[in-house]
Coordinates of C-alpha atoms and ligand atoms in Angstrom, one line a residue:
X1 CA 82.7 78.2 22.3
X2 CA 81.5 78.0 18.6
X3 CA 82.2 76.0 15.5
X4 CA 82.0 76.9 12.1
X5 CA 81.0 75.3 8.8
X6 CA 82.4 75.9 5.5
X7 CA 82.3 74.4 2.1
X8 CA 82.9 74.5 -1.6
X9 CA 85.7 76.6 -1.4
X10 CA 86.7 74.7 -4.9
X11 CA 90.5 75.4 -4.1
X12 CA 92.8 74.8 -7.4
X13 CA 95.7 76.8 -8.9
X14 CA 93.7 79.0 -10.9
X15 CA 92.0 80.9 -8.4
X16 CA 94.6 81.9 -5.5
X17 CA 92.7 84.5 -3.8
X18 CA 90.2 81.8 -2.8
X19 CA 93.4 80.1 -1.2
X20 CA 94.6 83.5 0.6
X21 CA 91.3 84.1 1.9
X22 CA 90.9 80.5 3.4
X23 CA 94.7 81.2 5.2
X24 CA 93.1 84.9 6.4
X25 CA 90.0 82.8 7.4
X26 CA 92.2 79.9 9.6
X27 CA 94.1 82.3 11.3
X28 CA 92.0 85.0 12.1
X29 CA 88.0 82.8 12.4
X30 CA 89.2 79.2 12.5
X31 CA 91.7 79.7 15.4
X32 CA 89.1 81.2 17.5
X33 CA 86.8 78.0 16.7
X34 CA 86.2 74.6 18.8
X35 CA 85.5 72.6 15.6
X36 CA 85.8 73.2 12.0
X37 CA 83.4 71.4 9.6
X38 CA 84.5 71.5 6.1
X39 CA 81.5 70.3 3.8
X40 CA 82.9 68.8 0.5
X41 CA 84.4 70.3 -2.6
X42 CA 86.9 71.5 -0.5
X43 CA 89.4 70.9 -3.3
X44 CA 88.4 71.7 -7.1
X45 CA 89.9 68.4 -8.3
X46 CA 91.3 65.1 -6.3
X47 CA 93.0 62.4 -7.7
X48 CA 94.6 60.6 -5.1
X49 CA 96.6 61.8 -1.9
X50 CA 99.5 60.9 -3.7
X51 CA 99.2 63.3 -6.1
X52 CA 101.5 66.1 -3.5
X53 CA 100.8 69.4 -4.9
X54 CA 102.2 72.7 -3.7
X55 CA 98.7 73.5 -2.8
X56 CA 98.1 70.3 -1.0
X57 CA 100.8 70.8 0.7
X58 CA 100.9 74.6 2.0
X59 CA 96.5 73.6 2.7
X60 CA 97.5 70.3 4.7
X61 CA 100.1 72.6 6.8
X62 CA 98.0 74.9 7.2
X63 CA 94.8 72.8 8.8
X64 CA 97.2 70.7 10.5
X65 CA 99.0 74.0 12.4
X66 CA 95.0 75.0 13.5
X67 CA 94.9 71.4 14.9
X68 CA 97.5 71.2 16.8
X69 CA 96.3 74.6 18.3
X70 CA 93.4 72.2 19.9
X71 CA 90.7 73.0 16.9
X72 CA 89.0 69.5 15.9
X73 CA 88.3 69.5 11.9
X74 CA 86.4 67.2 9.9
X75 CA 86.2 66.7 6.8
X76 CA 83.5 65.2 4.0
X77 CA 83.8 64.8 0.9
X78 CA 81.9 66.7 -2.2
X79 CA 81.9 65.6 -5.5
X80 CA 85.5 67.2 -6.6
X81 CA 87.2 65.6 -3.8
X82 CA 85.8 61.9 -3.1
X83 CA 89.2 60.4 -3.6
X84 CA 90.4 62.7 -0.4
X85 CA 91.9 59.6 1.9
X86 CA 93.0 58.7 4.9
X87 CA 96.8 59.4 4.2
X88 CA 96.0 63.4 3.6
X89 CA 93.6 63.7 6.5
X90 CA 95.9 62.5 9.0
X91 CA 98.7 65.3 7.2
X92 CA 95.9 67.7 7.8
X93 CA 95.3 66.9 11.1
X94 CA 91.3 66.4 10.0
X95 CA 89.0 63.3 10.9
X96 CA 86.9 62.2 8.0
X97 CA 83.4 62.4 8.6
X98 CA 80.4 60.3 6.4
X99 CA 78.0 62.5 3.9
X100 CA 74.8 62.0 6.3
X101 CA 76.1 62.3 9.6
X102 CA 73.7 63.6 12.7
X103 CA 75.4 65.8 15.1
X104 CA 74.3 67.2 18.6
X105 CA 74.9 70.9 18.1
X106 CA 74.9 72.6 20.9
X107 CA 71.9 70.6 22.0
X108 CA 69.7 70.5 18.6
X109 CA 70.6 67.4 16.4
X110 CA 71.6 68.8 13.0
X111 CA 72.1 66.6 9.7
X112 CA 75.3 67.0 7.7
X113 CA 75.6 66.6 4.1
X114 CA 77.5 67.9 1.1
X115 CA 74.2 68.0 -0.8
X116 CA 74.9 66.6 -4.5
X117 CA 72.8 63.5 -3.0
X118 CA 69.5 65.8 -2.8
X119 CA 69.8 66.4 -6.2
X120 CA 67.3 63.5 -7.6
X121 CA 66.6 65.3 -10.4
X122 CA 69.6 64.5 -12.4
X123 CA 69.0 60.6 -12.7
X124 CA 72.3 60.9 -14.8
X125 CA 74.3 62.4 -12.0
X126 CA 73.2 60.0 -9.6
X127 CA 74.0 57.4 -11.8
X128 CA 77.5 58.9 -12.0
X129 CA 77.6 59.5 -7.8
X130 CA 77.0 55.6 -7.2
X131 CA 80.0 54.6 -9.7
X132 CA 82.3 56.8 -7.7
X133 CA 80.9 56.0 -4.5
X134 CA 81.9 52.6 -4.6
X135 CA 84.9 51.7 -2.7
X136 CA 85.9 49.0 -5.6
X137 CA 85.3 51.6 -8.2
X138 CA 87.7 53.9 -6.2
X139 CA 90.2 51.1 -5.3
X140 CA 90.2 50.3 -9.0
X141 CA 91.3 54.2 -9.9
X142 CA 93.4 54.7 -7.3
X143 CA 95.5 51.4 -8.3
X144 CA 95.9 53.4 -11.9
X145 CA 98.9 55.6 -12.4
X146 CA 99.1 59.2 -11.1
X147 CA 99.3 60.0 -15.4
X148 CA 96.2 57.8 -15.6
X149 CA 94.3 59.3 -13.1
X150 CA 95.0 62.5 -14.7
X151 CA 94.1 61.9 -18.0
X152 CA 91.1 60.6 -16.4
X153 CA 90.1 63.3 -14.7
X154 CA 91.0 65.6 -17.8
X155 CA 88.1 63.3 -19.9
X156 CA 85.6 63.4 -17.3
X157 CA 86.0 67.6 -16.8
X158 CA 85.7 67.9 -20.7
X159 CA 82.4 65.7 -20.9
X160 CA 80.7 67.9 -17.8
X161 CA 79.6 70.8 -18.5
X162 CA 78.8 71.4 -15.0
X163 CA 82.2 70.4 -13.8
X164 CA 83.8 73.4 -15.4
X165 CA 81.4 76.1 -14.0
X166 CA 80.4 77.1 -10.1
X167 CA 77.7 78.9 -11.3
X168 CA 74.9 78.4 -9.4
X169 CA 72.4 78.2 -12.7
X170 CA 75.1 75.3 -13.9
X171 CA 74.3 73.2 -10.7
X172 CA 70.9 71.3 -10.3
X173 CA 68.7 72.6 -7.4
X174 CA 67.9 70.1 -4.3
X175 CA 64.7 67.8 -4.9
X176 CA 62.3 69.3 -1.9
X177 CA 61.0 66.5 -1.4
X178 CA 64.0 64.8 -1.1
X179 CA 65.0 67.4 1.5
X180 CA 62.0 66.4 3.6
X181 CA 62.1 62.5 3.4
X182 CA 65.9 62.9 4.6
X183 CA 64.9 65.0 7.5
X184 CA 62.5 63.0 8.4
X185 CA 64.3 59.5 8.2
X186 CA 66.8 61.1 10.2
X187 CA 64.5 62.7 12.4
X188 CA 66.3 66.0 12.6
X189 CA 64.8 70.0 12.8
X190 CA 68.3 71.1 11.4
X191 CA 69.8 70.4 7.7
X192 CA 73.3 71.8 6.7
X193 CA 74.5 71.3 3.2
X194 CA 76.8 73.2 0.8
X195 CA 76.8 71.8 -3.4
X196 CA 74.4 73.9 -4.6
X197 CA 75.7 77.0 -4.6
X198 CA 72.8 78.8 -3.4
X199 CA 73.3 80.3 0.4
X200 CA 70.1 80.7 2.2
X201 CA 67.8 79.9 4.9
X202 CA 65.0 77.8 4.3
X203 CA 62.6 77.6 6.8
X204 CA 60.5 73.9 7.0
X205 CA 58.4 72.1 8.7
X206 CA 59.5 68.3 9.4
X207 CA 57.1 65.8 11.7
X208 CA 55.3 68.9 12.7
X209 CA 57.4 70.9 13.8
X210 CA 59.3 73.9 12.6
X211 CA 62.9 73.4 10.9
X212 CA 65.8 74.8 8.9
X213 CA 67.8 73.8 5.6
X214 CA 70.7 76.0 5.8
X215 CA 73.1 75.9 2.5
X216 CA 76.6 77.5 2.8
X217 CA 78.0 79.3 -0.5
X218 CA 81.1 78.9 -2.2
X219 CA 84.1 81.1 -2.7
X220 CA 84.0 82.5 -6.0
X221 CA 83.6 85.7 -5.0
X222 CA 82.4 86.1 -1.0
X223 CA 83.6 83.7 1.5
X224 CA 80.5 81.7 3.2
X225 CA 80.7 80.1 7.2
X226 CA 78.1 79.2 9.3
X227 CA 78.8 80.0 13.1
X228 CA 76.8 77.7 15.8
X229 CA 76.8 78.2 19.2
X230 CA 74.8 77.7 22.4
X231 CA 72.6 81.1 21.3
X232 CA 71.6 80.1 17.7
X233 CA 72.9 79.9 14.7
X234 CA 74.6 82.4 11.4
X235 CA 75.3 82.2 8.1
X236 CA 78.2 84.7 7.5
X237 CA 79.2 85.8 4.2
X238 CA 82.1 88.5 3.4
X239 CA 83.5 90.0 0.5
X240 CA 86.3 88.4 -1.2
Ligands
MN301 MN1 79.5 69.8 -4.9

């Protein structure tokens, strides 16, 4: 048995081989999977899981069809795709996970995160994070009109630069020593995180002993997925 990790596939309209590669990727890796981890920025954009889009839709059907197959997903959210709820996990057949988590893989504990919080360098951002991190900030959207929300998220695309790009140059590095107070505090050897778009293996050392950052790429133009088992772990990357 395995499970895999994935993240920032940044699925939206525009770019539908990123979406036929994810459906080739369920059905042919997923399916073979005990668990499937998907690490934020899932989804390019979310406004609300009223907001039923075609690709919502055929995306939900699709996870929820792997599910029933006996493959547990969870899901946490980036920063695209924070308003992801309840309402659309449950159509998905996923389990919503918090940005932090510490799981036993396969016998080694191993800290989950999107990774936009390890980016301390951008006071601004974080600024930004903790607005939309609140639960009364998002009730407060949420409660807005679908049009509202839209408009909304129009504005907030045009005033980020970064928003509009998934270049890696666009997107602020982790803070190391961010990475290593984290590890520590959460007493782990093992650190998974997408947001940054750079896919690598950082070796560490946390408490003394040696440790791994592992970052998962997007999907602009490879698909990334790390696969843990009892023998180790891989980060996989193919040609889109
Ligand atoms: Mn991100």
């Amino acid at each position: 048995m395995h499970s895999l990790f994935i993240s920032d596939l940044h699925l939206h309209e525009s770019r539908p081989q990123t979406t036929r590669a994810f459906f080739h990727f369920l059905y042919t890796q997923a399916i073979n999977a005990e668990t499937l981890y998907i690490l934020g920025d899932f989804f390019d954009a979310w406004i609300g899981d009223d907001d039923e889009s075609e690709l919502a839709q055929d995306i939900a059907n699709g996870l929820k069809i792997l599910n029933e197959q006996g493959i547990t997903i969870y899901f946490m959210h980036g920063n695209r795709d924070f308003l992801l709820g309840n309402t659309y996990a449950n159509k998905a057949g996923m389990t919503l996970i918090d940005d932090g988590i510490v799981i036993d893989l396969y016998g080694t504990p191993t800290l989950l995160m999107h990774g936009d919080s390890l980016c301390t360098g951008d006071i601004e951002y974080q600024k930004f994070r903790a607005m939309v991190r609140n639960p009364q900030w998002q009730q407060q959207i949420l409660a807005q009109p679908l049009s509202a929300r839209r408009a909304l998220a129009a504005q907030m695309r045009e005033k980020s630069q970064s928003m509009n790009s998934l270049k890696a140059e666009d997107i602020l590095d982790v803070t190391p020593d961010e990475v290593i107070s984290q590890m520590e505090t959460a007493n782990v050897t093992r650190l998974i995180h997408g947001h940054t778009h750079r896919p690598a293996r950082h070796p560490l050392v946390i408490n003394g002993k040696p440790a791994e950052r592992i970052v998962l790429g997007d999907w602009h133009e490879s698909g990334w997925c790390i696969k843990a088992d009892q023998t180790g772990i891989e980060l996989i990357d193919w040609k889109l």
